[in-house]
Short mmCIF file of C-alpha atoms in Angstrom, two decimals:
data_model
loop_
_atom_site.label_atom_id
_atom_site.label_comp_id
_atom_site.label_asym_id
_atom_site.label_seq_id
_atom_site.Cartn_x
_atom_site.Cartn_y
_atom_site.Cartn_z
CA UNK A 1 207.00 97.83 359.31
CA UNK A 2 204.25 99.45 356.97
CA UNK A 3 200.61 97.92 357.81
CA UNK A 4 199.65 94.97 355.72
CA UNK A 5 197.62 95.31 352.81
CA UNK A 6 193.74 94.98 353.06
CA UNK A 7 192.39 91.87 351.28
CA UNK A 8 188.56 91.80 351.08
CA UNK A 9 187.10 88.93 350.05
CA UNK A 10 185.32 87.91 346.70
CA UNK A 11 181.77 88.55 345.80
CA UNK A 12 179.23 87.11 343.02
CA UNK A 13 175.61 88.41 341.95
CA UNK A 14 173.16 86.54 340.17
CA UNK A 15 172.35 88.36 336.60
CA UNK A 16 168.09 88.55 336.73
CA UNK A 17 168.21 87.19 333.29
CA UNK A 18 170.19 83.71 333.66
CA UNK A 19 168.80 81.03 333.18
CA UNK A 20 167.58 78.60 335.83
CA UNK A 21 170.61 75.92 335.50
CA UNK A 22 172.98 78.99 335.36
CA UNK A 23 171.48 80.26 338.79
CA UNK A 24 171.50 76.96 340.39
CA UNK A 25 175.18 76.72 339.29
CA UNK A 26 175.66 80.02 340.66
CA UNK A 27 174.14 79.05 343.99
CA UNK A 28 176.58 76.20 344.15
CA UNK A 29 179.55 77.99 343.81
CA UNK A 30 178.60 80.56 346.43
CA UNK A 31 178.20 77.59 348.81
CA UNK A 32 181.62 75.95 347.67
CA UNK A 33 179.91 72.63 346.89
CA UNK A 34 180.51 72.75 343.35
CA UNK A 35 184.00 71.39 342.35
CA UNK A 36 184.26 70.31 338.69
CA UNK A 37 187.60 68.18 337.91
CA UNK A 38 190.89 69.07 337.08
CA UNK A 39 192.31 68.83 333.26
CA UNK A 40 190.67 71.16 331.40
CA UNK A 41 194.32 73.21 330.11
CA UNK A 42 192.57 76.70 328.93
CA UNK A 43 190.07 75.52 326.05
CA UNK A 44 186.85 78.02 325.81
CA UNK A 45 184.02 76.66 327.94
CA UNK A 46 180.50 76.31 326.51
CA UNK A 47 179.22 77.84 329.30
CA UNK A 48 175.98 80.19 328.67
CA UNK A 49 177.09 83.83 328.28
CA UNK A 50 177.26 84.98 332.24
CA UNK A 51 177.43 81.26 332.92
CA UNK A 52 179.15 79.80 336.58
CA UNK A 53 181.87 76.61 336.57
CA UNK A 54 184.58 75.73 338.87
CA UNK A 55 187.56 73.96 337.71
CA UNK A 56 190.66 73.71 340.00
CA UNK A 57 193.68 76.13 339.03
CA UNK A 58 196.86 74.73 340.18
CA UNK A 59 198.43 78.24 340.03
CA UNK A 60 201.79 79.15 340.54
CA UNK A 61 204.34 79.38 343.74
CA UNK A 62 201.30 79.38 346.42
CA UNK A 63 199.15 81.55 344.24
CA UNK A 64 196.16 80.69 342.51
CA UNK A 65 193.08 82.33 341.35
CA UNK A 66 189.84 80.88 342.62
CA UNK A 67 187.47 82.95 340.60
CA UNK A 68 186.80 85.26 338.13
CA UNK A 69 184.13 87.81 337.69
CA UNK A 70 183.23 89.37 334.71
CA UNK A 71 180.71 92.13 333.57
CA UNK A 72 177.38 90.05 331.90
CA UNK A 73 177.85 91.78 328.28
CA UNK A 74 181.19 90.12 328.65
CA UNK A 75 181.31 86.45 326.83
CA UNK A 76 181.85 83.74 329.47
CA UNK A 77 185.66 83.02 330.47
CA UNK A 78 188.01 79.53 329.56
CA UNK A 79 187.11 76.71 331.60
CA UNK A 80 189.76 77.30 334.19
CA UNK A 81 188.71 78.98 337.03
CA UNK A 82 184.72 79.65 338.80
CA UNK A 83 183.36 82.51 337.06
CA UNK A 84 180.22 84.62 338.06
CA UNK A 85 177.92 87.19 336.23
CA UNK A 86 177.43 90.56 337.34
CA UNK A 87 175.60 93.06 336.83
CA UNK A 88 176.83 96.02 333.68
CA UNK A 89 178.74 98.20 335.41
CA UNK A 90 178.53 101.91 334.72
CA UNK A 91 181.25 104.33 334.80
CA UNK A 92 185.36 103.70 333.85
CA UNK A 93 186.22 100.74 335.67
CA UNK A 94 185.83 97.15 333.90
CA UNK A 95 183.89 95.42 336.26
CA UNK A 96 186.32 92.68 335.90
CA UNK A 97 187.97 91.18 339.35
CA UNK A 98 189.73 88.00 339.59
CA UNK A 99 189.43 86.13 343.39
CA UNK A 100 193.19 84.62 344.74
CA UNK A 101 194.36 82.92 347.44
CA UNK A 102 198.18 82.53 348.36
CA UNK A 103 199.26 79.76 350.88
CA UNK A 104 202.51 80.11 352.39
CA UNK A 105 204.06 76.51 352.77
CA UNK A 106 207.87 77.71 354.03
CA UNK A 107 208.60 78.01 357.47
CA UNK A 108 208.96 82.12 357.98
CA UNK A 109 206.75 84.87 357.18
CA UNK A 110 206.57 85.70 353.65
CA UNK A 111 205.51 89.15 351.56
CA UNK A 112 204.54 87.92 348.31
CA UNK A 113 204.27 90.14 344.79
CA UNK A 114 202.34 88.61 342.29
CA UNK A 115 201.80 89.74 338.69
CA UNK A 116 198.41 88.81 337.10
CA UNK A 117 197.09 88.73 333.87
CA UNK A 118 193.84 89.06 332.39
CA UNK A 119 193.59 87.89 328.58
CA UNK A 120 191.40 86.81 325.64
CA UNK A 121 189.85 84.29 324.46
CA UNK A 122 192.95 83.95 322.35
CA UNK A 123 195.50 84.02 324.86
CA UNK A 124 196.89 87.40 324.41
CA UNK A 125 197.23 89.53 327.29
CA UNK A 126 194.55 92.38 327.63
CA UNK A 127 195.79 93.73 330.93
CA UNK A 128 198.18 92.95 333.73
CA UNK A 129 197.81 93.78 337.58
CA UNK A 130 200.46 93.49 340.15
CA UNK A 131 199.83 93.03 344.18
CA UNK A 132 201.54 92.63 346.88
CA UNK A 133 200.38 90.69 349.85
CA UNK A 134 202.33 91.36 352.97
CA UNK A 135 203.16 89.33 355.95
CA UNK A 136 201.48 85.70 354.96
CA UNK A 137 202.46 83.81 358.42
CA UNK A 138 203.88 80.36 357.86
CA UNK A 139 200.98 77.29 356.90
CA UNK A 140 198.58 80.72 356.48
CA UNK A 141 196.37 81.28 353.45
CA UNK A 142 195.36 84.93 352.49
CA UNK A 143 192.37 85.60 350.28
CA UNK A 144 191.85 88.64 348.05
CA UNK A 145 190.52 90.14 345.15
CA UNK A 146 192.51 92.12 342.38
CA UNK A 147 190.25 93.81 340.13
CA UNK A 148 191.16 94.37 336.15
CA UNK A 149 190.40 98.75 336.37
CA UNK A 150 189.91 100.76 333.47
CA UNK A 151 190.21 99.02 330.16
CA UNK A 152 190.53 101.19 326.50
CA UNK A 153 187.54 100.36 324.46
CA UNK A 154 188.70 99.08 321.91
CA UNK A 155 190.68 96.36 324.08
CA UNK A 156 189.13 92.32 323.62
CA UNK A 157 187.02 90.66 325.93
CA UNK A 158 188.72 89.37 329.05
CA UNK A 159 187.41 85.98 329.26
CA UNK A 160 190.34 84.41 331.75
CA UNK A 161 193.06 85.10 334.08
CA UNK A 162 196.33 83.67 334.89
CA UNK A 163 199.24 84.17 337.67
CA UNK A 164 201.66 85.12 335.65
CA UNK A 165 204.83 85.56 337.93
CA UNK A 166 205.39 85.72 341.67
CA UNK A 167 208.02 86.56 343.89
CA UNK A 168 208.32 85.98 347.59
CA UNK A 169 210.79 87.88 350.64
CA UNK A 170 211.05 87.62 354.10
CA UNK A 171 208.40 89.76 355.69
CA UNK A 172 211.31 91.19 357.28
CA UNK A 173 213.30 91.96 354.18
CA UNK A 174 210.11 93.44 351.87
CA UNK A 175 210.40 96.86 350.08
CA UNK A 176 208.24 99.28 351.49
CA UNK A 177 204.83 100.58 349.86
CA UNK A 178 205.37 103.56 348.62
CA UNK A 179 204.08 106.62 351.00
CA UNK A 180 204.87 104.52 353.43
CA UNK A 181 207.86 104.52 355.95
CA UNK A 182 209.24 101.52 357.72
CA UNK A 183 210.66 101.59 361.95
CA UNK A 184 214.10 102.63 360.35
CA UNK A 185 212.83 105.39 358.70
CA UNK A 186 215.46 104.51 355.29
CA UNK A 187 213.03 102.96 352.17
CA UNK A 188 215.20 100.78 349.66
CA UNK A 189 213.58 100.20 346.88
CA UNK A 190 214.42 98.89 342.93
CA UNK A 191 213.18 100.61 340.09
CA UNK A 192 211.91 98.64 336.48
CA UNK A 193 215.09 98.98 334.72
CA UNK A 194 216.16 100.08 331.24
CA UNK A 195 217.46 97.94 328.32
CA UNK A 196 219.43 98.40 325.27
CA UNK A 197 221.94 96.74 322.60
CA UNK A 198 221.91 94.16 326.11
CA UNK A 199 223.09 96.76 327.82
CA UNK A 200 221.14 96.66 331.62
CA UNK A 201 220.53 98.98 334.06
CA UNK A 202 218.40 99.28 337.54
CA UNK A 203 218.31 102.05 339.78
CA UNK A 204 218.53 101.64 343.58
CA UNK A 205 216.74 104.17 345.28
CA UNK A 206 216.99 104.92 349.62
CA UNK A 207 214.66 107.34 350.81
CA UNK A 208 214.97 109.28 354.08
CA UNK A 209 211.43 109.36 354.96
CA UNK A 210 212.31 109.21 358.70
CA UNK A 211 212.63 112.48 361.19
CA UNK A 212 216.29 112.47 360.95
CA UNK A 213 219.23 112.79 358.92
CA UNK A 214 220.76 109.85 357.47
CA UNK A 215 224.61 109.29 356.06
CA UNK A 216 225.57 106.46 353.62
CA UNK A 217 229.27 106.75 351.66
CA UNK A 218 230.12 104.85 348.72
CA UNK A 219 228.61 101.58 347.26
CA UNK A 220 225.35 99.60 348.41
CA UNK A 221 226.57 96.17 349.93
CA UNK A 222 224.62 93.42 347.90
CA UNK A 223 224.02 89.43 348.39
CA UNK A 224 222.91 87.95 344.85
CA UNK A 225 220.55 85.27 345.29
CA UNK A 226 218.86 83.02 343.30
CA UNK A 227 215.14 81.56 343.11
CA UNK A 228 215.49 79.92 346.69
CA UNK A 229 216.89 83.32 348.00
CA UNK A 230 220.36 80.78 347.96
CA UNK A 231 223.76 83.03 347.69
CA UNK A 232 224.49 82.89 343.73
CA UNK A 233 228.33 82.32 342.89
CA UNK A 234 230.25 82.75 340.49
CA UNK A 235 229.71 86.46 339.91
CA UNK A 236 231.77 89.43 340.79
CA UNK A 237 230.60 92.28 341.87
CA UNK A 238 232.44 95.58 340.83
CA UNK A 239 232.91 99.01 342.17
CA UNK A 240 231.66 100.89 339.20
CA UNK A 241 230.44 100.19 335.86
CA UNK A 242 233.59 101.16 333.93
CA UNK A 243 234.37 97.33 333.40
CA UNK A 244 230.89 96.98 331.36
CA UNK A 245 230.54 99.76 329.64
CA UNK A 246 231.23 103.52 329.37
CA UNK A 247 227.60 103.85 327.95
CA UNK A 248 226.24 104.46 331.96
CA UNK A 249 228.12 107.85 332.04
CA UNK A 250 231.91 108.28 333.80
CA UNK A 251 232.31 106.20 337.39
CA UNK A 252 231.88 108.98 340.35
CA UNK A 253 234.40 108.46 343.48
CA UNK A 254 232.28 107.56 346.38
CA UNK A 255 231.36 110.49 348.32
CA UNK A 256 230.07 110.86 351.44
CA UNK A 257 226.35 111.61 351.19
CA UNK A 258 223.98 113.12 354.09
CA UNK A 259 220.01 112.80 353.22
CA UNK A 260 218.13 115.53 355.29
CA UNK A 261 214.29 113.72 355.63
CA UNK A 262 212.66 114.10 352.25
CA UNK A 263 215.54 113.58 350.67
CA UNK A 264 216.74 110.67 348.25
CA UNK A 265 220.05 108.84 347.25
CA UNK A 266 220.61 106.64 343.81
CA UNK A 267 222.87 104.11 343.06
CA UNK A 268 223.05 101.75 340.29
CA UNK A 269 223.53 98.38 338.71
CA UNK A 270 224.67 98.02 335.65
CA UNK A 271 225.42 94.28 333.39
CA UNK A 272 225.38 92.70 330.18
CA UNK A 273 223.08 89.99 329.15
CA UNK A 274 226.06 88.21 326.60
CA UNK A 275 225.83 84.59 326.64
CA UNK A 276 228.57 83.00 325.20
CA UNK A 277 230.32 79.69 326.45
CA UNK A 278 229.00 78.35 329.30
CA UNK A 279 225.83 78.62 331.30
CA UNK A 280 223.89 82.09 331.98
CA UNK A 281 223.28 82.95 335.46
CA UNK A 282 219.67 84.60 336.39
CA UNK A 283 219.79 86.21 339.47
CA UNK A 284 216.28 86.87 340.33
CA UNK A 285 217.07 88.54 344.04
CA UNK A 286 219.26 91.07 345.52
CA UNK A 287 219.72 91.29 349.20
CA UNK A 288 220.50 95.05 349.52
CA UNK A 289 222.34 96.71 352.52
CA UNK A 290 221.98 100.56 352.02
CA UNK A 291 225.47 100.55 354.24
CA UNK A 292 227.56 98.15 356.57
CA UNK A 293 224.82 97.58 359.68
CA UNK A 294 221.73 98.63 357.78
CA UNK A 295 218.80 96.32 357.74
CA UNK A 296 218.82 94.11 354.05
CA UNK A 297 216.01 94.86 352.33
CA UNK A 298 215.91 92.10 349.22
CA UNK A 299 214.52 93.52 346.01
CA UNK A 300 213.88 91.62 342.68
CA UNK A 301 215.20 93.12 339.63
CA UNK A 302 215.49 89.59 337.92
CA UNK A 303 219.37 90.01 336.83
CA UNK A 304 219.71 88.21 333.05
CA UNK A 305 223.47 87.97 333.78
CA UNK A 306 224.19 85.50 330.82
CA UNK A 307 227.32 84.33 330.95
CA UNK A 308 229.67 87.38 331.69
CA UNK A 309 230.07 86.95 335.60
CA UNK A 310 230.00 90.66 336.05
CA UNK A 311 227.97 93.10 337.66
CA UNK A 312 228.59 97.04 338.18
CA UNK A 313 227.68 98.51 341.22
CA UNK A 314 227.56 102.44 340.65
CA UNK A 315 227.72 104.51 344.49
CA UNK A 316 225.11 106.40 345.90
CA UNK A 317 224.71 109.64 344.94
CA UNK A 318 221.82 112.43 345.94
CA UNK A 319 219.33 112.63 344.08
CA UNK A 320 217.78 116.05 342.52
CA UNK A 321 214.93 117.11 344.33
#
């Protein structure tokens, strides 16, 4: 399994030109003896410029953010999370970090991916960040900080942040990082997607990034899955994406395929988001079996099936190097 990701905590500074109340607030929050009530729902805070409140954040799935750190030029955040001045920061990078915490309440080891967003004071999204956080041990809580990177100058002020999505797997079952190479030496992974006229289509990717050569022949085996990682039914799965559409290119015959190490395979899945009668299926997990006896490795390309029950599985074929 790759090594888990290195967390390192959160940090504040106190800005040499705040105001006494501001530094005592700031003092309090380092100590974690400040904690304002919950309610406030994202209206500005008339907190001085640099200013320091905590409000709890409910968050989202066993994710929230417990603080938010922005440059002191910057105007002082929404009333939703503690938020500390720094010093200005020199250089390309923001200065902008958001503080998280994600608490794994299940029963098995979890690998979380989490999708953040940093926005205006008007709610639109200036930024988002994505991290994953690996191996969070049952009843555990992992602390981190994400930090915002290089903004374009003419972007808005970030004065909040938000978890904006988050999906969990089985330690077990996680996607590799890339450069990276788990025991088995074979890295599934999904790729974004493309979309058109509701056309969909998401590339499967299996890396041999072990010492020796690997063999797979025909189509990836795949377990649907939905927001509980429970089997999804209803839907078939077919060899090929002839039944959907014709716009993917011709179906290939399965061939057998041998990946030297370096070398890469792709396969494909290809659907239509239609909904029609009846009620559309979201499939936000796929359990993916590069062949019959490889270890699953469970990906999330969020499948909008709507409501045709289909989905096109196109085989593995090498990939150009």
């Amino acid at each position: 399994m790759p090594k888990p990701v290195s967390l390192h905590p959160a940090f504040t500074t106190t800005a040499p030109f705040l105001s006494a109340l501001a530094a005592a607030a700031l003092l309090l929050t380092a100590c974690g003896t400040e904690h304002a009530g919950a309610g406030n729902t994202g209206a500005d805070a008339a907190a001085p410029q640099g200013g320091s409140m905590r409000i709890d954040d409910p968050g989202k799935d066993g994710v929230r953010i417990t603080s938010l750190t922005l440059p002191s030029a910057t105007p002082s955040p929404t009333g939703s999370y503690s938020v500390s001045a720094d010093g200005l920061t020199t250089g390309s990078d923001s200065g902008i970090s958001a503080a998280y915490e994600v608490t794994n309440e299940s029963a098995e080891p979890l690998t979380y991916t989490v999708i953040f967003t940093f926005e205006s004071s008007g709610g639109g999204a200036v930024t988002n960040r994505t991290e994953t956080v690996r191996d969070v041990g049952p009843g555990k809580t992992v602390r981190g900080t994400l930090r915002a990177g290089e903004l374009p100058p003419t972007a808005p002020r970030v004065t909040r942040a938000q978890v904006l999505e988050v999906t969990k797997v089985p330690a077990g079952e996680a996607p590799a990082d890339p450069g990276t190479c788990p025991d088995s030496g074979i890295r599934v992974s999904a790729d974004e997607g493309d979309a058109a006229m509701g056309l969909r289509v998401v590339g499967l990717h299996l890396d041999n990034c072990g010492t020796r050569p690997y063999s797979v022949e025909g189509y990836p085996l795949l377990e649907l899955l939905d927001d509980d990682r429970k089997p999804v039914d209803g839907v078939e799965i077919l060899d090929g994406s002839g039944e959907i559409t014709t716009g993917a290119g011709p179906d290939e015959q399965p061939r057998p395929v041998t990946l030297e190490p370096g070398e890469s395979a792709t396969a494909g899945l290809v659907w239509r988001n239609t909904t029609e009668f009846g009620t559309p299926v979201n499939v936000p997990y796929v359990r993916v079996r590069a062949k019959d006896g490889a270890a699953p490795v469970t990906v999330t390309p969020h499948l909008d099936l709507g409501t045709t029950g289909k989905l096109g599985v196109r085989p593995w074929e090498k990939a150009a190097r």
